């Protein structure tokens, strides 16, 4: 319990599309690379997953703060459900060469912060995944392939099972309390499962936050070929609360949840309207994007190039938490917790504060407390609370490893939303 105390390779401008965004980090490159996303083309609310042997495409997009472009390349690593390399040969999981140039890049346009925007499409003429599973796309410079500058993660699914399910506030821990509970029905359509009690693994993740993932090893029962999952502890999740929102799509106007916008020194700064804790307050519905963000500049024909970087000032009025750090999180932080999104406490104002340079757009975010000791499991409920009415989404992935199989096959990937 936590207590309180370019030479461009684009012939024309790319029109902005609604894309499923998945923010990723650049652990070895400091502040040079930013705003990296893997996106499913055409579906903003979809998971970063494509169907094997289909026409679906994923787009990897990121910026480099620089006056000139870098000679970058990338490769793909096939992984299992825990994102550990499967150990398969490249020729087994990939058609083509496993090193390719990043040839699609362009300079920013009319921005105070100069950057180069890079774009990769998967699959492409150079690389086509041959197997289902998780994939890590590693980015590096041509002259230094051993130093990974960034990683993008996505999945390839066989879609050989149908996944049905529901979310209820009538849980094994009480009715309309702090919890939500799932029930799942997995229906094989194009796969024969000899022993569903030992060959199937189901992973469930709430609102795209990896630290919420729960794993089921066995179904509750089997009805014909259907795998039923119900009344298991792994199906119960903290209800949480709706994400908070702000927009910085314009710099000449105070957009949603922006108290003031000013140009200082080299770029624009946006001070958000002060936030307060919501754990003790009544639930209030707000239609959010379950933590996602979308890059957008209202007057640009291509927001990837025309959206500028704005320094966003977060302000949370709250008593100080004992033995815990408070972080801002969302898809734009990859739901990770480090110095870049850790807030500092101002005793004079009785508030947590943070400055972050973020590309113009629409953002979802929330505040989480991370214990300084123990397992350091992030917990949004201290500040945001748990409201059973919250609209959440749950990503369900079904993995299959038959006897003698050398890797885990991703046979199903589906999002289930509360109604």
CSV table of C-alpha atoms in Angstrom, one decimal:
chain,number,residue,atom,x,y,z
A,1,UNK,CA,0.0,0.0,0.0
A,2,UNK,CA,1.4,3.4,-1.0
A,3,UNK,CA,0.5,6.3,1.3
A,4,UNK,CA,0.5,10.1,0.7
A,5,UNK,CA,3.4,12.7,2.3
A,6,UNK,CA,15.9,15.8,-47.0
A,7,UNK,CA,16.6,15.0,-50.2
A,8,UNK,CA,13.1,13.6,-49.8
A,9,UNK,CA,12.0,10.2,-51.1
A,10,UNK,CA,8.4,11.3,-51.0
A,11,UNK,CA,7.2,12.6,-54.4
A,12,UNK,CA,4.2,14.3,-52.7
A,13,UNK,CA,2.9,15.1,-49.3
A,14,UNK,CA,1.5,12.2,-47.4
A,15,UNK,CA,-2.1,12.8,-46.3
A,16,UNK,CA,-2.6,12.2,-42.6
A,17,UNK,CA,-4.6,9.0,-41.8
A,18,UNK,CA,-6.1,7.5,-38.8
A,19,UNK,CA,-3.5,5.1,-37.7
A,20,UNK,CA,-3.1,2.8,-34.7
A,21,UNK,CA,-0.2,4.3,-32.8
A,22,UNK,CA,2.3,2.4,-30.6
A,23,UNK,CA,5.0,4.6,-29.1
A,24,UNK,CA,8.4,3.1,-28.6
A,25,UNK,CA,11.7,4.2,-27.0
A,26,UNK,CA,15.2,4.9,-28.1
A,27,UNK,CA,17.2,3.7,-25.0
A,28,UNK,CA,20.7,4.3,-26.4
A,29,UNK,CA,20.2,7.6,-28.3
A,30,UNK,CA,19.2,10.1,-25.7
A,31,UNK,CA,17.1,13.0,-27.0
A,32,UNK,CA,18.2,12.6,-30.6
A,33,UNK,CA,15.3,10.4,-31.7
A,34,UNK,CA,11.7,11.0,-30.7
A,35,UNK,CA,8.1,10.2,-31.3
A,36,UNK,CA,8.5,6.7,-32.7
A,37,UNK,CA,5.4,4.8,-33.5
A,38,UNK,CA,4.3,1.6,-35.1
A,39,UNK,CA,0.9,2.0,-36.8
A,40,UNK,CA,-1.6,-0.3,-38.5
A,41,UNK,CA,-2.5,1.6,-41.7
A,42,UNK,CA,-6.1,2.9,-41.7
A,43,UNK,CA,-7.2,1.9,-38.2
A,44,UNK,CA,-6.4,4.2,-35.4
A,45,UNK,CA,-7.9,2.0,-32.7
A,46,UNK,CA,-6.4,-1.3,-33.9
A,47,UNK,CA,-3.5,-3.2,-32.2
A,48,UNK,CA,-0.1,-3.2,-33.9
A,49,UNK,CA,-0.8,-6.5,-35.5
A,50,UNK,CA,-1.2,-7.6,-39.1
A,51,UNK,CA,-2.6,-10.9,-40.5
A,52,UNK,CA,-0.1,-13.3,-41.9
A,53,UNK,CA,-0.2,-13.6,-45.8
A,54,UNK,CA,-2.5,-10.6,-46.1
A,55,UNK,CA,-2.4,-7.2,-47.7
A,56,UNK,CA,-2.3,-5.5,-44.3
A,57,UNK,CA,0.5,-3.0,-43.7
A,58,UNK,CA,2.3,-1.6,-40.6
A,59,UNK,CA,4.0,1.8,-40.7
A,60,UNK,CA,6.9,2.6,-38.5
A,61,UNK,CA,7.5,6.3,-38.1
A,62,UNK,CA,9.9,8.4,-36.0
A,63,UNK,CA,11.9,11.7,-35.9
A,64,UNK,CA,15.5,12.6,-35.5
A,65,UNK,CA,16.3,16.0,-34.1
A,66,UNK,CA,19.0,17.0,-36.6
A,67,UNK,CA,19.8,19.4,-39.5
A,68,UNK,CA,20.7,16.4,-41.7
A,69,UNK,CA,19.6,12.9,-42.2
A,70,UNK,CA,21.4,9.8,-41.0
A,71,UNK,CA,22.3,6.7,-43.0
A,72,UNK,CA,20.0,4.3,-41.1
A,73,UNK,CA,19.2,0.6,-41.6
A,74,UNK,CA,16.9,-1.9,-39.9
A,75,UNK,CA,16.5,-5.6,-39.2
A,76,UNK,CA,13.7,-7.9,-37.8
A,77,UNK,CA,14.0,-10.3,-34.9
A,78,UNK,CA,11.4,-13.0,-34.4
A,79,UNK,CA,10.2,-13.4,-30.8
A,80,UNK,CA,7.9,-15.4,-28.6
A,81,UNK,CA,5.1,-14.0,-26.4
A,82,UNK,CA,7.6,-12.7,-23.8
A,83,UNK,CA,9.5,-10.7,-26.5
A,84,UNK,CA,12.5,-13.0,-26.2
A,85,UNK,CA,14.2,-14.1,-29.5
A,86,UNK,CA,12.8,-17.4,-30.7
A,87,UNK,CA,16.1,-18.7,-31.9
A,88,UNK,CA,14.9,-19.5,-35.4
A,89,UNK,CA,17.1,-18.8,-38.4
A,90,UNK,CA,16.4,-15.6,-40.3
A,91,UNK,CA,15.6,-17.7,-43.4
A,92,UNK,CA,12.9,-19.5,-41.5
A,93,UNK,CA,10.9,-16.5,-40.4
A,94,UNK,CA,11.8,-13.9,-43.1
A,95,UNK,CA,11.6,-13.8,-46.9
A,96,UNK,CA,14.4,-11.5,-48.2
A,97,UNK,CA,17.5,-10.0,-46.7
A,98,UNK,CA,17.4,-9.1,-43.0
A,99,UNK,CA,19.2,-5.8,-43.4
A,100,UNK,CA,17.5,-2.9,-45.3
A,101,UNK,CA,18.1,0.8,-45.8
A,102,UNK,CA,15.6,3.3,-44.5
A,103,UNK,CA,15.0,5.1,-47.8
A,104,UNK,CA,11.8,7.0,-47.0
A,105,UNK,CA,12.7,10.2,-45.1
A,106,UNK,CA,12.0,13.9,-45.3
A,107,UNK,CA,12.9,17.2,-43.5
A,108,UNK,CA,10.4,19.0,-41.3
A,109,UNK,CA,8.5,21.9,-42.8
A,110,UNK,CA,8.1,25.3,-41.3
A,111,UNK,CA,8.9,24.1,-37.7
A,112,UNK,CA,11.0,25.9,-35.1
A,113,UNK,CA,12.5,22.5,-34.0
A,114,UNK,CA,14.2,21.0,-37.0
A,115,UNK,CA,13.9,17.3,-37.5
A,116,UNK,CA,14.1,14.5,-40.1
A,117,UNK,CA,11.1,12.2,-40.3
A,118,UNK,CA,11.7,8.5,-41.2
A,119,UNK,CA,9.1,6.0,-42.4
A,120,UNK,CA,9.3,2.2,-42.8
A,121,UNK,CA,6.5,0.0,-44.2
A,122,UNK,CA,6.2,-3.7,-43.2
A,123,UNK,CA,6.0,-5.9,-45.2
A,124,UNK,CA,7.9,-4.5,-48.2
A,125,UNK,CA,9.9,-5.6,-51.2
A,126,UNK,CA,12.9,-6.3,-49.0
A,127,UNK,CA,11.3,-8.1,-46.1
A,128,UNK,CA,8.2,-10.2,-45.7
A,129,UNK,CA,7.5,-12.1,-42.4
A,130,UNK,CA,6.9,-15.8,-43.0
A,131,UNK,CA,5.7,-16.9,-39.5
A,132,UNK,CA,3.3,-15.6,-36.9
A,133,UNK,CA,4.6,-14.2,-33.6
A,134,UNK,CA,6.1,-11.1,-32.1
A,135,UNK,CA,8.7,-9.1,-34.1
A,136,UNK,CA,11.2,-6.5,-32.9
A,137,UNK,CA,12.4,-4.0,-35.6
A,138,UNK,CA,15.9,-2.8,-34.7
A,139,UNK,CA,17.2,0.5,-36.1
A,140,UNK,CA,21.0,1.2,-36.4
A,141,UNK,CA,23.5,3.2,-38.4
A,142,UNK,CA,25.1,1.6,-41.4
A,143,UNK,CA,28.6,2.1,-39.9
A,144,UNK,CA,27.7,0.7,-36.5
A,145,UNK,CA,25.2,-2.2,-36.8
A,146,UNK,CA,26.0,-3.5,-33.3
A,147,UNK,CA,24.5,-0.4,-31.6
A,148,UNK,CA,20.8,-0.5,-31.7
A,149,UNK,CA,19.4,3.1,-31.7
A,150,UNK,CA,15.8,2.2,-31.4
A,151,UNK,CA,13.3,-0.7,-31.4
A,152,UNK,CA,9.7,-1.0,-32.7
A,153,UNK,CA,7.5,-3.9,-31.7
A,154,UNK,CA,4.6,-5.4,-33.6
A,155,UNK,CA,2.9,-8.8,-34.1
A,156,UNK,CA,1.9,-11.1,-37.0
A,157,UNK,CA,-1.2,-13.2,-36.4
A,158,UNK,CA,-2.5,-16.3,-38.2
A,159,UNK,CA,-6.1,-15.4,-37.2
A,160,UNK,CA,-6.9,-19.1,-37.0
A,161,UNK,CA,-9.2,-18.7,-34.0
A,162,UNK,CA,-12.2,-16.5,-33.3
A,163,UNK,CA,-12.1,-14.7,-30.0
A,164,UNK,CA,-15.4,-13.7,-28.3
A,165,UNK,CA,-15.7,-12.2,-24.9
A,166,UNK,CA,-17.3,-9.7,-22.5
A,167,UNK,CA,-16.4,-7.5,-19.6
A,168,UNK,CA,-18.5,-7.3,-16.5
A,169,UNK,CA,-18.5,-5.3,-13.3
A,170,UNK,CA,-20.1,-8.3,-11.6
A,171,UNK,CA,-16.9,-9.9,-10.5
A,172,UNK,CA,-15.7,-12.7,-8.2
A,173,UNK,CA,-14.5,-9.8,-5.9
A,174,UNK,CA,-17.8,-8.0,-5.7
A,175,UNK,CA,-20.5,-6.1,-7.7
A,176,UNK,CA,-19.7,-2.6,-9.0
A,177,UNK,CA,-16.6,-2.2,-6.9
A,178,UNK,CA,-13.0,-1.5,-8.0
A,179,UNK,CA,-12.8,-4.4,-10.5
A,180,UNK,CA,-13.8,-5.6,-14.0
A,181,UNK,CA,-13.8,-9.2,-15.0
A,182,UNK,CA,-13.6,-10.9,-18.4
A,183,UNK,CA,-15.0,-14.1,-19.8
A,184,UNK,CA,-13.6,-15.5,-23.1
A,185,UNK,CA,-14.7,-18.0,-25.7
A,186,UNK,CA,-11.9,-19.1,-28.1
A,187,UNK,CA,-13.2,-20.9,-31.2
A,188,UNK,CA,-10.7,-22.6,-33.4
A,189,UNK,CA,-11.5,-22.1,-37.1
A,190,UNK,CA,-8.3,-23.1,-39.0
A,191,UNK,CA,-6.2,-25.0,-36.5
A,192,UNK,CA,-6.4,-28.4,-34.8
A,193,UNK,CA,-5.4,-28.2,-31.1
A,194,UNK,CA,-4.6,-31.7,-29.7
A,195,UNK,CA,-4.4,-30.7,-26.0
A,196,UNK,CA,-5.8,-27.3,-25.2
A,197,UNK,CA,-4.8,-27.7,-21.5
A,198,UNK,CA,-1.1,-27.8,-22.3
A,199,UNK,CA,-0.6,-26.2,-25.7
A,200,UNK,CA,-2.5,-22.9,-25.4
A,201,UNK,CA,-1.4,-19.7,-23.7
A,202,UNK,CA,-3.7,-16.6,-23.5
A,203,UNK,CA,-2.3,-13.1,-22.8
A,204,UNK,CA,-4.6,-10.2,-21.8
A,205,UNK,CA,-3.4,-6.6,-21.7
A,206,UNK,CA,-5.5,-3.7,-20.5
A,207,UNK,CA,-5.3,-0.4,-22.5
A,208,UNK,CA,-2.0,-1.3,-24.2
A,209,UNK,CA,0.0,-1.0,-21.0
A,210,UNK,CA,2.4,-4.0,-20.9
A,211,UNK,CA,2.7,-4.0,-17.2
A,212,UNK,CA,-1.0,-5.0,-16.9
A,213,UNK,CA,-0.6,-8.2,-18.9
A,214,UNK,CA,-2.1,-11.3,-17.4
A,215,UNK,CA,-1.4,-14.8,-18.6
A,216,UNK,CA,-3.8,-17.8,-18.6
A,217,UNK,CA,-2.2,-21.2,-19.0
A,218,UNK,CA,-5.3,-23.5,-19.1
A,219,UNK,CA,-9.0,-23.0,-20.1
A,220,UNK,CA,-11.7,-23.3,-17.4
A,221,UNK,CA,-13.4,-25.9,-19.6
A,222,UNK,CA,-13.6,-27.2,-23.2
A,223,UNK,CA,-17.0,-27.4,-24.9
A,224,UNK,CA,-16.6,-29.3,-28.2
A,225,UNK,CA,-13.7,-27.4,-29.7
A,226,UNK,CA,-14.4,-24.2,-27.9
A,227,UNK,CA,-12.1,-23.0,-25.1
A,228,UNK,CA,-13.9,-21.3,-22.3
A,229,UNK,CA,-12.1,-19.0,-19.9
A,230,UNK,CA,-14.2,-17.8,-16.9
A,231,UNK,CA,-13.9,-17.3,-13.1
A,232,UNK,CA,-10.1,-17.3,-13.0
A,233,UNK,CA,-8.1,-14.7,-11.0
A,234,UNK,CA,-6.2,-13.8,-14.1
A,235,UNK,CA,-9.4,-12.5,-15.7
A,236,UNK,CA,-9.9,-9.8,-13.0
A,237,UNK,CA,-8.4,-6.4,-13.6
A,238,UNK,CA,-8.5,-3.1,-11.7
A,239,UNK,CA,-11.1,-0.9,-13.3
A,240,UNK,CA,-9.0,2.2,-13.4
A,241,UNK,CA,-10.4,5.5,-14.7
A,242,UNK,CA,-10.8,7.3,-18.0
A,243,UNK,CA,-7.6,8.7,-19.4
A,244,UNK,CA,-7.1,12.5,-19.3
A,245,UNK,CA,-6.8,14.4,-22.6
A,246,UNK,CA,-5.1,17.5,-24.1
A,247,UNK,CA,-4.5,18.8,-27.6
A,248,UNK,CA,-1.8,21.0,-29.0
A,249,UNK,CA,-2.8,21.0,-32.7
A,250,UNK,CA,-2.6,24.8,-32.8
A,251,UNK,CA,-0.1,27.2,-31.3
A,252,UNK,CA,-2.2,30.4,-31.8
A,253,UNK,CA,-5.1,29.1,-29.7
A,254,UNK,CA,-5.5,27.3,-26.3
A,255,UNK,CA,-6.7,23.9,-27.3
A,256,UNK,CA,-8.4,21.2,-25.1
A,257,UNK,CA,-7.0,21.3,-21.5
A,258,UNK,CA,-4.4,23.9,-22.4
A,259,UNK,CA,-4.4,26.9,-20.0
A,260,UNK,CA,-1.9,29.0,-22.0
A,261,UNK,CA,0.4,28.8,-25.0
A,262,UNK,CA,3.5,31.0,-25.4
A,263,UNK,CA,6.7,31.1,-27.5
A,264,UNK,CA,9.8,31.1,-25.3
A,265,UNK,CA,13.3,31.3,-26.7
A,266,UNK,CA,13.3,28.6,-29.3
A,267,UNK,CA,9.9,26.9,-29.3
A,268,UNK,CA,6.4,27.0,-28.1
A,269,UNK,CA,5.4,26.0,-24.5
A,270,UNK,CA,2.0,24.8,-23.5
A,271,UNK,CA,0.9,24.9,-19.8
A,272,UNK,CA,-1.9,22.4,-19.2
A,273,UNK,CA,-4.8,23.2,-16.9
A,274,UNK,CA,-3.8,22.1,-13.4
A,275,UNK,CA,-4.9,18.5,-12.6
A,276,UNK,CA,-6.1,17.1,-9.3
A,277,UNK,CA,-6.4,13.6,-7.9
A,278,UNK,CA,-9.5,11.7,-8.9
A,279,UNK,CA,-9.4,8.7,-6.6
A,280,UNK,CA,-11.8,10.4,-4.1
A,281,UNK,CA,-14.1,11.9,-6.7
A,282,UNK,CA,-17.1,10.5,-8.5
A,283,UNK,CA,-16.7,8.8,-11.9
A,284,UNK,CA,-17.1,11.2,-14.9
A,285,UNK,CA,-17.4,9.7,-18.4
A,286,UNK,CA,-15.1,11.0,-21.1
A,287,UNK,CA,-14.7,9.5,-24.6
A,288,UNK,CA,-10.9,8.8,-24.8
A,289,UNK,CA,-8.6,6.8,-26.9
A,290,UNK,CA,-7.5,4.4,-24.2
A,291,UNK,CA,-4.1,6.1,-23.8
A,292,UNK,CA,-3.3,6.6,-27.5
A,293,UNK,CA,-2.1,9.7,-29.2
A,294,UNK,CA,-2.3,11.1,-32.7
A,295,UNK,CA,0.2,13.5,-34.3
A,296,UNK,CA,-1.7,16.4,-35.9
A,297,UNK,CA,-1.2,20.1,-36.9
A,298,UNK,CA,-4.4,21.7,-37.9
A,299,UNK,CA,-3.0,23.7,-40.9
A,300,UNK,CA,-0.6,21.1,-42.3
A,301,UNK,CA,-1.1,18.8,-45.3
A,302,UNK,CA,1.4,16.3,-43.7
A,303,UNK,CA,1.4,16.5,-40.0
A,304,UNK,CA,4.4,14.1,-39.8
A,305,UNK,CA,6.5,16.9,-41.3
A,306,UNK,CA,4.5,20.0,-40.3
A,307,UNK,CA,3.7,19.3,-36.6
A,308,UNK,CA,6.3,21.1,-34.4
A,309,UNK,CA,7.6,20.1,-31.0
A,310,UNK,CA,6.0,21.9,-28.1
A,311,UNK,CA,7.2,21.8,-24.5
A,312,UNK,CA,4.3,20.6,-22.5
A,313,UNK,CA,4.0,21.5,-18.8
A,314,UNK,CA,2.1,19.0,-16.6
A,315,UNK,CA,0.9,20.2,-13.2
A,316,UNK,CA,-0.7,17.9,-10.6
A,317,UNK,CA,-2.0,19.3,-7.3
A,318,UNK,CA,-1.5,16.5,-4.8
A,319,UNK,CA,0.1,15.7,-1.5
A,320,UNK,CA,3.5,14.1,-1.9
A,321,UNK,CA,3.5,10.3,-2.0
A,322,UNK,CA,5.8,8.5,0.5
A,323,UNK,CA,8.4,6.0,-1.0
A,324,UNK,CA,7.0,6.4,-4.5
A,325,UNK,CA,7.7,8.4,-7.6
A,326,UNK,CA,4.9,9.9,-9.7
A,327,UNK,CA,5.1,9.6,-13.5
A,328,UNK,CA,3.0,10.8,-16.4
A,329,UNK,CA,2.3,7.8,-18.7
A,330,UNK,CA,0.4,7.0,-21.9
A,331,UNK,CA,1.2,5.5,-25.3
A,332,UNK,CA,3.6,8.4,-25.9
A,333,UNK,CA,5.8,7.1,-23.0
A,334,UNK,CA,5.4,3.4,-24.0
A,335,UNK,CA,3.9,3.1,-20.5
A,336,UNK,CA,7.4,3.0,-19.2
A,337,UNK,CA,8.7,4.9,-16.2
A,338,UNK,CA,12.0,6.6,-16.3
A,339,UNK,CA,13.6,10.0,-15.8
A,340,UNK,CA,12.0,11.4,-18.9
A,341,UNK,CA,8.5,11.2,-17.5
A,342,UNK,CA,9.1,11.3,-13.8
A,343,UNK,CA,7.6,14.3,-12.1
A,344,UNK,CA,9.3,16.4,-9.4
A,345,UNK,CA,7.5,17.7,-6.3
A,346,UNK,CA,7.4,21.5,-5.7
A,347,UNK,CA,6.8,22.0,-1.9
A,348,UNK,CA,6.0,25.7,-2.4
A,349,UNK,CA,3.1,24.9,-4.7
A,350,UNK,CA,2.1,21.5,-3.3
A,351,UNK,CA,2.2,20.0,-6.7
A,352,UNK,CA,4.0,17.6,-9.0
A,353,UNK,CA,5.4,19.2,-12.1
A,354,UNK,CA,7.0,18.0,-15.3
A,355,UNK,CA,8.1,19.4,-18.7
A,356,UNK,CA,8.1,17.2,-21.8
A,357,UNK,CA,8.8,18.1,-25.4
A,358,UNK,CA,6.0,16.5,-27.4
A,359,UNK,CA,5.1,16.7,-31.1
A,360,UNK,CA,1.8,18.6,-31.8
A,361,UNK,CA,-1.2,16.4,-31.6
A,362,UNK,CA,-4.0,14.9,-29.5
A,363,UNK,CA,-2.8,13.0,-26.4
A,364,UNK,CA,-4.2,10.7,-23.7
A,365,UNK,CA,-2.4,10.5,-20.4
A,366,UNK,CA,-2.7,9.5,-16.7
A,367,UNK,CA,-0.7,9.7,-13.5
A,368,UNK,CA,0.8,6.6,-11.9
A,369,UNK,CA,2.7,6.0,-8.6
A,370,UNK,CA,5.7,3.8,-8.9
A,371,UNK,CA,7.1,2.4,-5.5
A,372,UNK,CA,10.8,3.0,-5.0
A,373,UNK,CA,11.1,-0.4,-3.3
A,374,UNK,CA,9.9,-3.9,-4.0
A,375,UNK,CA,8.6,-4.9,-7.4
A,376,UNK,CA,8.1,-1.3,-8.5
A,377,UNK,CA,4.8,-2.1,-10.1
A,378,UNK,CA,3.1,1.1,-11.4
A,379,UNK,CA,-0.3,1.8,-9.9
A,380,UNK,CA,-2.6,4.5,-11.4
A,381,UNK,CA,-5.2,4.0,-8.7
A,382,UNK,CA,-3.5,6.1,-6.0
A,383,UNK,CA,-4.2,9.2,-8.1
A,384,UNK,CA,-6.7,8.2,-10.7
A,385,UNK,CA,-8.8,5.8,-8.6
A,386,UNK,CA,-10.7,2.7,-9.7
A,387,UNK,CA,-14.2,3.3,-11.1
A,388,UNK,CA,-16.2,0.2,-12.3
A,389,UNK,CA,-17.9,2.3,-15.0
A,390,UNK,CA,-14.6,3.0,-16.8
A,391,UNK,CA,-14.5,2.2,-20.5
A,392,UNK,CA,-11.5,0.0,-21.0
A,393,UNK,CA,-10.2,-2.2,-23.8
A,394,UNK,CA,-8.5,-5.6,-23.4
A,395,UNK,CA,-6.2,-7.0,-26.0
A,396,UNK,CA,-6.4,-10.8,-26.1
A,397,UNK,CA,-3.6,-12.8,-27.7
A,398,UNK,CA,-3.9,-16.6,-28.2
A,399,UNK,CA,-0.6,-18.6,-28.5
A,400,UNK,CA,-0.2,-22.2,-29.6
A,401,UNK,CA,2.8,-24.4,-29.3
A,402,UNK,CA,2.2,-28.0,-30.5
A,403,UNK,CA,4.3,-31.0,-29.4
A,404,UNK,CA,7.7,-30.7,-31.2
A,405,UNK,CA,7.0,-27.1,-32.1
A,406,UNK,CA,10.1,-24.9,-32.2
A,407,UNK,CA,8.3,-21.6,-31.7
A,408,UNK,CA,5.0,-20.1,-30.3
A,409,UNK,CA,2.4,-19.5,-33.0
A,410,UNK,CA,0.2,-16.4,-32.6
A,411,UNK,CA,-3.1,-17.9,-33.7
A,412,UNK,CA,-5.4,-15.1,-32.5
A,413,UNK,CA,-5.3,-11.4,-31.6
A,414,UNK,CA,-8.4,-9.4,-30.7
A,415,UNK,CA,-9.5,-6.3,-28.8
A,416,UNK,CA,-12.5,-6.6,-26.5
A,417,UNK,CA,-14.0,-3.3,-25.2
A,418,UNK,CA,-16.3,-2.6,-22.3
A,419,UNK,CA,-19.8,-1.5,-23.5
